[in-house]
Short mmCIF file of C-alpha atoms in Angstrom, two decimals:
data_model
loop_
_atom_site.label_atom_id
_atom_site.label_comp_id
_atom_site.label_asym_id
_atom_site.label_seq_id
_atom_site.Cartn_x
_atom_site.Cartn_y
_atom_site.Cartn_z
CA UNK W 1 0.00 0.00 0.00
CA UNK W 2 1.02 3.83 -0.98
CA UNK W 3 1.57 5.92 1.96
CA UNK W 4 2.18 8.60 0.08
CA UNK W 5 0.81 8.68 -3.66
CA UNK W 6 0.99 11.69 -6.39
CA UNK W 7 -0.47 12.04 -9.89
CA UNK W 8 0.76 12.53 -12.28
CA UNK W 9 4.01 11.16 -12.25
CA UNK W 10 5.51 12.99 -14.91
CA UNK W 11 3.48 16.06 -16.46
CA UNK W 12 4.52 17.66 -19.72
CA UNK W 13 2.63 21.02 -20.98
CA UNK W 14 3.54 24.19 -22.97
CA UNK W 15 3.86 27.62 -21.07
CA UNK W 16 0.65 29.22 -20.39
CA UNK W 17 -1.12 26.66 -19.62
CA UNK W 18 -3.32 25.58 -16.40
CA UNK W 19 -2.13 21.91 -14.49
CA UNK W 20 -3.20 20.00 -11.36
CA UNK W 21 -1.09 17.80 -9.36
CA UNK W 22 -3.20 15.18 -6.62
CA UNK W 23 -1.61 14.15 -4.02
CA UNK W 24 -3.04 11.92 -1.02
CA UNK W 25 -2.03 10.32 2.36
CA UNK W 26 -3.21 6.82 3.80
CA UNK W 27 -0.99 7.10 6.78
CA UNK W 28 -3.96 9.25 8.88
CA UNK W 29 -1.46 12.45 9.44
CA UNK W 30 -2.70 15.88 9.92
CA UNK W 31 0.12 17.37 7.96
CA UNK W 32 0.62 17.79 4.30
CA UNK W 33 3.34 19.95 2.50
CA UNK W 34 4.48 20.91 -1.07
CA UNK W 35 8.07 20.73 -2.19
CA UNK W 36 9.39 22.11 -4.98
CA UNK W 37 13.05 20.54 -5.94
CA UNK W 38 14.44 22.18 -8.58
CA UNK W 39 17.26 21.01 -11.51
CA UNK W 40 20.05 21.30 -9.22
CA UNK W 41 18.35 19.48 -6.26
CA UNK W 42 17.63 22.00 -4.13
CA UNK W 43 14.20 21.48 -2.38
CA UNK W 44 12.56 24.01 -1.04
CA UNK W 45 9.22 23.98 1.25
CA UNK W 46 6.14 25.93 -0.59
CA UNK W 47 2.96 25.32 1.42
CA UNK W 48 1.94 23.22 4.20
CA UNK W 49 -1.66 22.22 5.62
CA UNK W 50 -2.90 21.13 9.16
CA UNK W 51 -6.11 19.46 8.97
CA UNK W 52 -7.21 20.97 5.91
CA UNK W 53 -6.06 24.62 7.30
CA UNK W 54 -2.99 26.18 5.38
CA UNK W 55 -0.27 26.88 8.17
CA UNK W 56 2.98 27.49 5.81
CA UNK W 57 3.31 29.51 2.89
CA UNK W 58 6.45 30.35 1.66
CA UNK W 59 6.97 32.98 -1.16
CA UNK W 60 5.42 31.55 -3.73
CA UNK W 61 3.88 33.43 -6.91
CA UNK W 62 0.51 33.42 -6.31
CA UNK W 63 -0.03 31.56 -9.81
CA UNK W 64 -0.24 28.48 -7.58
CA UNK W 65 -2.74 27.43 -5.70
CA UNK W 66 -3.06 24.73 -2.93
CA UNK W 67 -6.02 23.21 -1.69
CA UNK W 68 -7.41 20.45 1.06
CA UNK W 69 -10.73 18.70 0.66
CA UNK W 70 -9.70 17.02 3.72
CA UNK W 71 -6.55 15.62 5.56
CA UNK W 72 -5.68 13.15 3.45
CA UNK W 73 -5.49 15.03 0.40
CA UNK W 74 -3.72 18.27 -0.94
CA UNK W 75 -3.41 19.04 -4.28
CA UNK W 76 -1.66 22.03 -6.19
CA UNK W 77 -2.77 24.17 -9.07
CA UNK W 78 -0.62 26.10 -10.87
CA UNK W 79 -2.06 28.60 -13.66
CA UNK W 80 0.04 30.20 -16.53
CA UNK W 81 2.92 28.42 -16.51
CA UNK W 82 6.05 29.76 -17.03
CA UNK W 83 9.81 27.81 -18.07
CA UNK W 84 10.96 28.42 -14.50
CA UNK W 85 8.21 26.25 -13.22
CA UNK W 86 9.89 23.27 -14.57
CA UNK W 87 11.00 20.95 -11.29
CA UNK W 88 10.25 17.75 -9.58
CA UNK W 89 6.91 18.56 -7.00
CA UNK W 90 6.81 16.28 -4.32
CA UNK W 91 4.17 16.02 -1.94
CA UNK W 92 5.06 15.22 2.10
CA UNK W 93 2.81 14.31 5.02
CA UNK W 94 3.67 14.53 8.76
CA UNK W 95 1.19 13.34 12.04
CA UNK W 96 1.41 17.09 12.81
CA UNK W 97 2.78 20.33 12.17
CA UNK W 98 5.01 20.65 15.43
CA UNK W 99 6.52 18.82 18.12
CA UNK W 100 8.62 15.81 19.12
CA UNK W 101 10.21 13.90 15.79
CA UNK W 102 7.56 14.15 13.36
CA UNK W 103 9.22 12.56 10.20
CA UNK W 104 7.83 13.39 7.25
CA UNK W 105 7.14 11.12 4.27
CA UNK W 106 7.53 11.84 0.73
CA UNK W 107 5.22 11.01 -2.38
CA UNK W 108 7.14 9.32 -5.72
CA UNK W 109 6.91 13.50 -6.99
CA UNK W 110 6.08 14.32 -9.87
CA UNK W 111 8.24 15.86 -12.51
CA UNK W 112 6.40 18.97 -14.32
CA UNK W 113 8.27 19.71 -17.52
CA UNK W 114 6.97 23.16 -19.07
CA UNK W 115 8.38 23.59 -23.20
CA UNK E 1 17.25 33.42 7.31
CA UNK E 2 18.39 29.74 7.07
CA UNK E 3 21.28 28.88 5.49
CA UNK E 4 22.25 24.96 5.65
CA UNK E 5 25.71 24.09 4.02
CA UNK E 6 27.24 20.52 3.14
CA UNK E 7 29.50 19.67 0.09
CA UNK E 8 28.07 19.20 -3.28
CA UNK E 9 30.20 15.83 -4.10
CA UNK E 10 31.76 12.76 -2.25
CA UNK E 11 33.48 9.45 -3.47
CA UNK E 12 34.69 6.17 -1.70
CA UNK E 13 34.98 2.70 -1.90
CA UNK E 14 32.64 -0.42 -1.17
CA UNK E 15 33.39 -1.38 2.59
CA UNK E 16 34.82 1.68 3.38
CA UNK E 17 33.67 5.01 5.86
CA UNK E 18 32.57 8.21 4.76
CA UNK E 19 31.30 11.22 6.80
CA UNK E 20 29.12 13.94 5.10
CA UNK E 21 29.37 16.92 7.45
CA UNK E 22 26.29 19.59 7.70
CA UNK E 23 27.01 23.14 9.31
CA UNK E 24 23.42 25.64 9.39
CA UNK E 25 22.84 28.99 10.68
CA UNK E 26 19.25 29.17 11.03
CA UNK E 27 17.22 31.81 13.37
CA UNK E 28 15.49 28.82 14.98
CA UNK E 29 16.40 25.08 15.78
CA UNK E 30 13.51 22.26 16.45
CA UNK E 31 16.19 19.08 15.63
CA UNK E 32 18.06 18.13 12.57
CA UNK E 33 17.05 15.61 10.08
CA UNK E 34 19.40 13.26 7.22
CA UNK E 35 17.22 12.11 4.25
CA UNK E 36 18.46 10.35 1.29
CA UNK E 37 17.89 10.44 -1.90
CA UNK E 38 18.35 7.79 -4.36
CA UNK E 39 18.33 9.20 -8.41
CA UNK E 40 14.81 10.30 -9.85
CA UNK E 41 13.12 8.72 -5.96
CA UNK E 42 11.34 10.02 -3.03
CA UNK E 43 13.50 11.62 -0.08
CA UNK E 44 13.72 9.03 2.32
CA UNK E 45 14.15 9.07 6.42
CA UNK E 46 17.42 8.44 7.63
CA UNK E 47 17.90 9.89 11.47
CA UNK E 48 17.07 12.63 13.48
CA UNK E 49 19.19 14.33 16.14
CA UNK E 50 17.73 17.62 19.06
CA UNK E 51 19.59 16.94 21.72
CA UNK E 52 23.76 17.03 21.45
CA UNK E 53 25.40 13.88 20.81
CA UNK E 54 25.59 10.36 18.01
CA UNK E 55 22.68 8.53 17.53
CA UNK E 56 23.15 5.17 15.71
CA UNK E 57 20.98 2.96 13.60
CA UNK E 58 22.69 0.22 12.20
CA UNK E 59 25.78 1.21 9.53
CA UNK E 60 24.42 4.77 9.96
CA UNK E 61 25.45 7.79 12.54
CA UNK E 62 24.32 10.94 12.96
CA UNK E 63 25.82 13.50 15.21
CA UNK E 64 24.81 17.05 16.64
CA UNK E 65 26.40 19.74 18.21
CA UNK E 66 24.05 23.02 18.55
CA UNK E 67 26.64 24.95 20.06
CA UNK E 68 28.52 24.73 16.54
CA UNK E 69 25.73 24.19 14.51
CA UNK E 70 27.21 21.47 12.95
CA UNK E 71 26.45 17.70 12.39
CA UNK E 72 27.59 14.72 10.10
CA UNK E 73 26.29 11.66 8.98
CA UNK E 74 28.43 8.68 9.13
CA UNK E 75 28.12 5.78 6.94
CA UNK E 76 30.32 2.69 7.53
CA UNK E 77 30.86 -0.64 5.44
CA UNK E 78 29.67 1.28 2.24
CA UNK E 79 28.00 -1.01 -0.32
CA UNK E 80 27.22 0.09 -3.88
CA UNK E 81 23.58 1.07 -2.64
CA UNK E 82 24.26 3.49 -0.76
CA UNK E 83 25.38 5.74 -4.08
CA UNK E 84 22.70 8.40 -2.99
CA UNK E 85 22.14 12.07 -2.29
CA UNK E 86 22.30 12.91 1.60
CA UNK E 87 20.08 15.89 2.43
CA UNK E 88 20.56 18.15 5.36
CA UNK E 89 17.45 19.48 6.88
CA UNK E 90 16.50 21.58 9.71
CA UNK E 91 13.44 22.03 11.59
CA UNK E 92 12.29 25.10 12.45
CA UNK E 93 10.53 26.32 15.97
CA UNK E 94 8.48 29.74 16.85
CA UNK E 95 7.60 31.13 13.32
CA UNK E 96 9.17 28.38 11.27
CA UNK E 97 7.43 25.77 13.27
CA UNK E 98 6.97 22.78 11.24
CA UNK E 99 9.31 23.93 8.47
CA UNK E 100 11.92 21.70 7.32
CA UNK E 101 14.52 24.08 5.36
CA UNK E 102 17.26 21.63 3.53
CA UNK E 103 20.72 21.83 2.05
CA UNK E 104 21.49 21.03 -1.31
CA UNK E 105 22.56 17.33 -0.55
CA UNK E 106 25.66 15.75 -1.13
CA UNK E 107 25.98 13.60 -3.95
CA UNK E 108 28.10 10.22 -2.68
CA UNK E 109 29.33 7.62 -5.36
CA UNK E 110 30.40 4.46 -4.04
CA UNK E 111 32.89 2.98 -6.19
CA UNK E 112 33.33 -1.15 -6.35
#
């Protein structure tokens, strides 16, 4: 079984255009965070959710757009897409947004190519 | 601002040791975290380190020293799957609660 699960797993559009990436947790956490990791690795935190409320948002244009039906699901739209959005997206989940270890787990990501 | 730094590229042998080191200035501390990374995959949970000291798990080490605001990884009896990227990450406390800010990972190769 997935714990952590994103679609699509590879997404391949030309600029301008408007995409959705899914993501969803069967591991019950309250947590669930964007990552955006671009060509030279670097992965940098762009929104996180507690219980479907959004807690973290990092400077991010607002051409993308997060949202959480519930806790086990956050997904990410992005509108007129632009070259530099080109990176691997993953999708994380934590059992909360603070405290003691809290680990979090990483979807497969999914790598957005924009031509 | 957070600023996590660990070399870009490391090389050694099957059955050897290797330590990837991890030095961060960050304007709040909530533990340090090792991920890694195999080629094209998911981030994946290594160790996890608040309080000074090693912790050990198996061929893998982590150590922590706030005071310096340094820590390494240590990987012993390398095999050929361990060829990874190591990420750095800190957690964050009081306005970067629940932020994990990373370093740009350090490639290893593992050589036969």
């Amino acid at each position: 079984d997935t714990a952590v699960s994103q679609t699509p797993k590879y997404l391949v559009t030309q600029m301008g255009n408007d995409k959705s990436i899914k993501c969803e947790q069967n591991l019950g956490h309250d947590t669930m965070y964007w990552y955006k990791q671009d060509s030279k690795k670097f992965l940098k935190i762009m929104f996180s959710y507690n219980n479907k409320e959004l807690i973290i948002n990092e400077t991010v244009p607002n051409r993308f757009s997060p949202k959480s039906p519930d806790k086990a699901h956050l997904n990410l739209h992005i509108n007129s897409l632009e070259l530099g959005d080109s990176a691997v997206y993953f999708c994380a989940s934590s059992p909360s947004s603070g405290g003691a270890i809290n680990e979090q787990f990483f979807g497969p990501g999914t790598r957005l190519t924009v031509l | 601002g957070q600023n996590i730094d660990q070399p870009t590229e490391m090389t050694a042998t099957e059955g050897a040791i290797v330590q990837i080191n991890c030095t961060y200035q960050t304007s709040g501390f909530n533990g340090l975290f090792w991920y890694q990374q195999h080629a094209g995959e998911a981030p994946t949970f290594l160790s996890y380190n608040v309080l000074d000291g090693l912790e050990e798990k198996g061929r893998f080490s982590s150590f922590l020293s706030r005071s310096k605001g340094y820590s390494y990884l240590l990987l012993k009896e390398l095999q050929m799957k361990d060829s990874a990227s190591y990420l750095c990450a800190v957690k964050g406390r009081g306005s970067t609660l629940g932020r994990l800010y990373f370093g740009r990972g350090t490639q290893l190769t593992v050589w036969p």
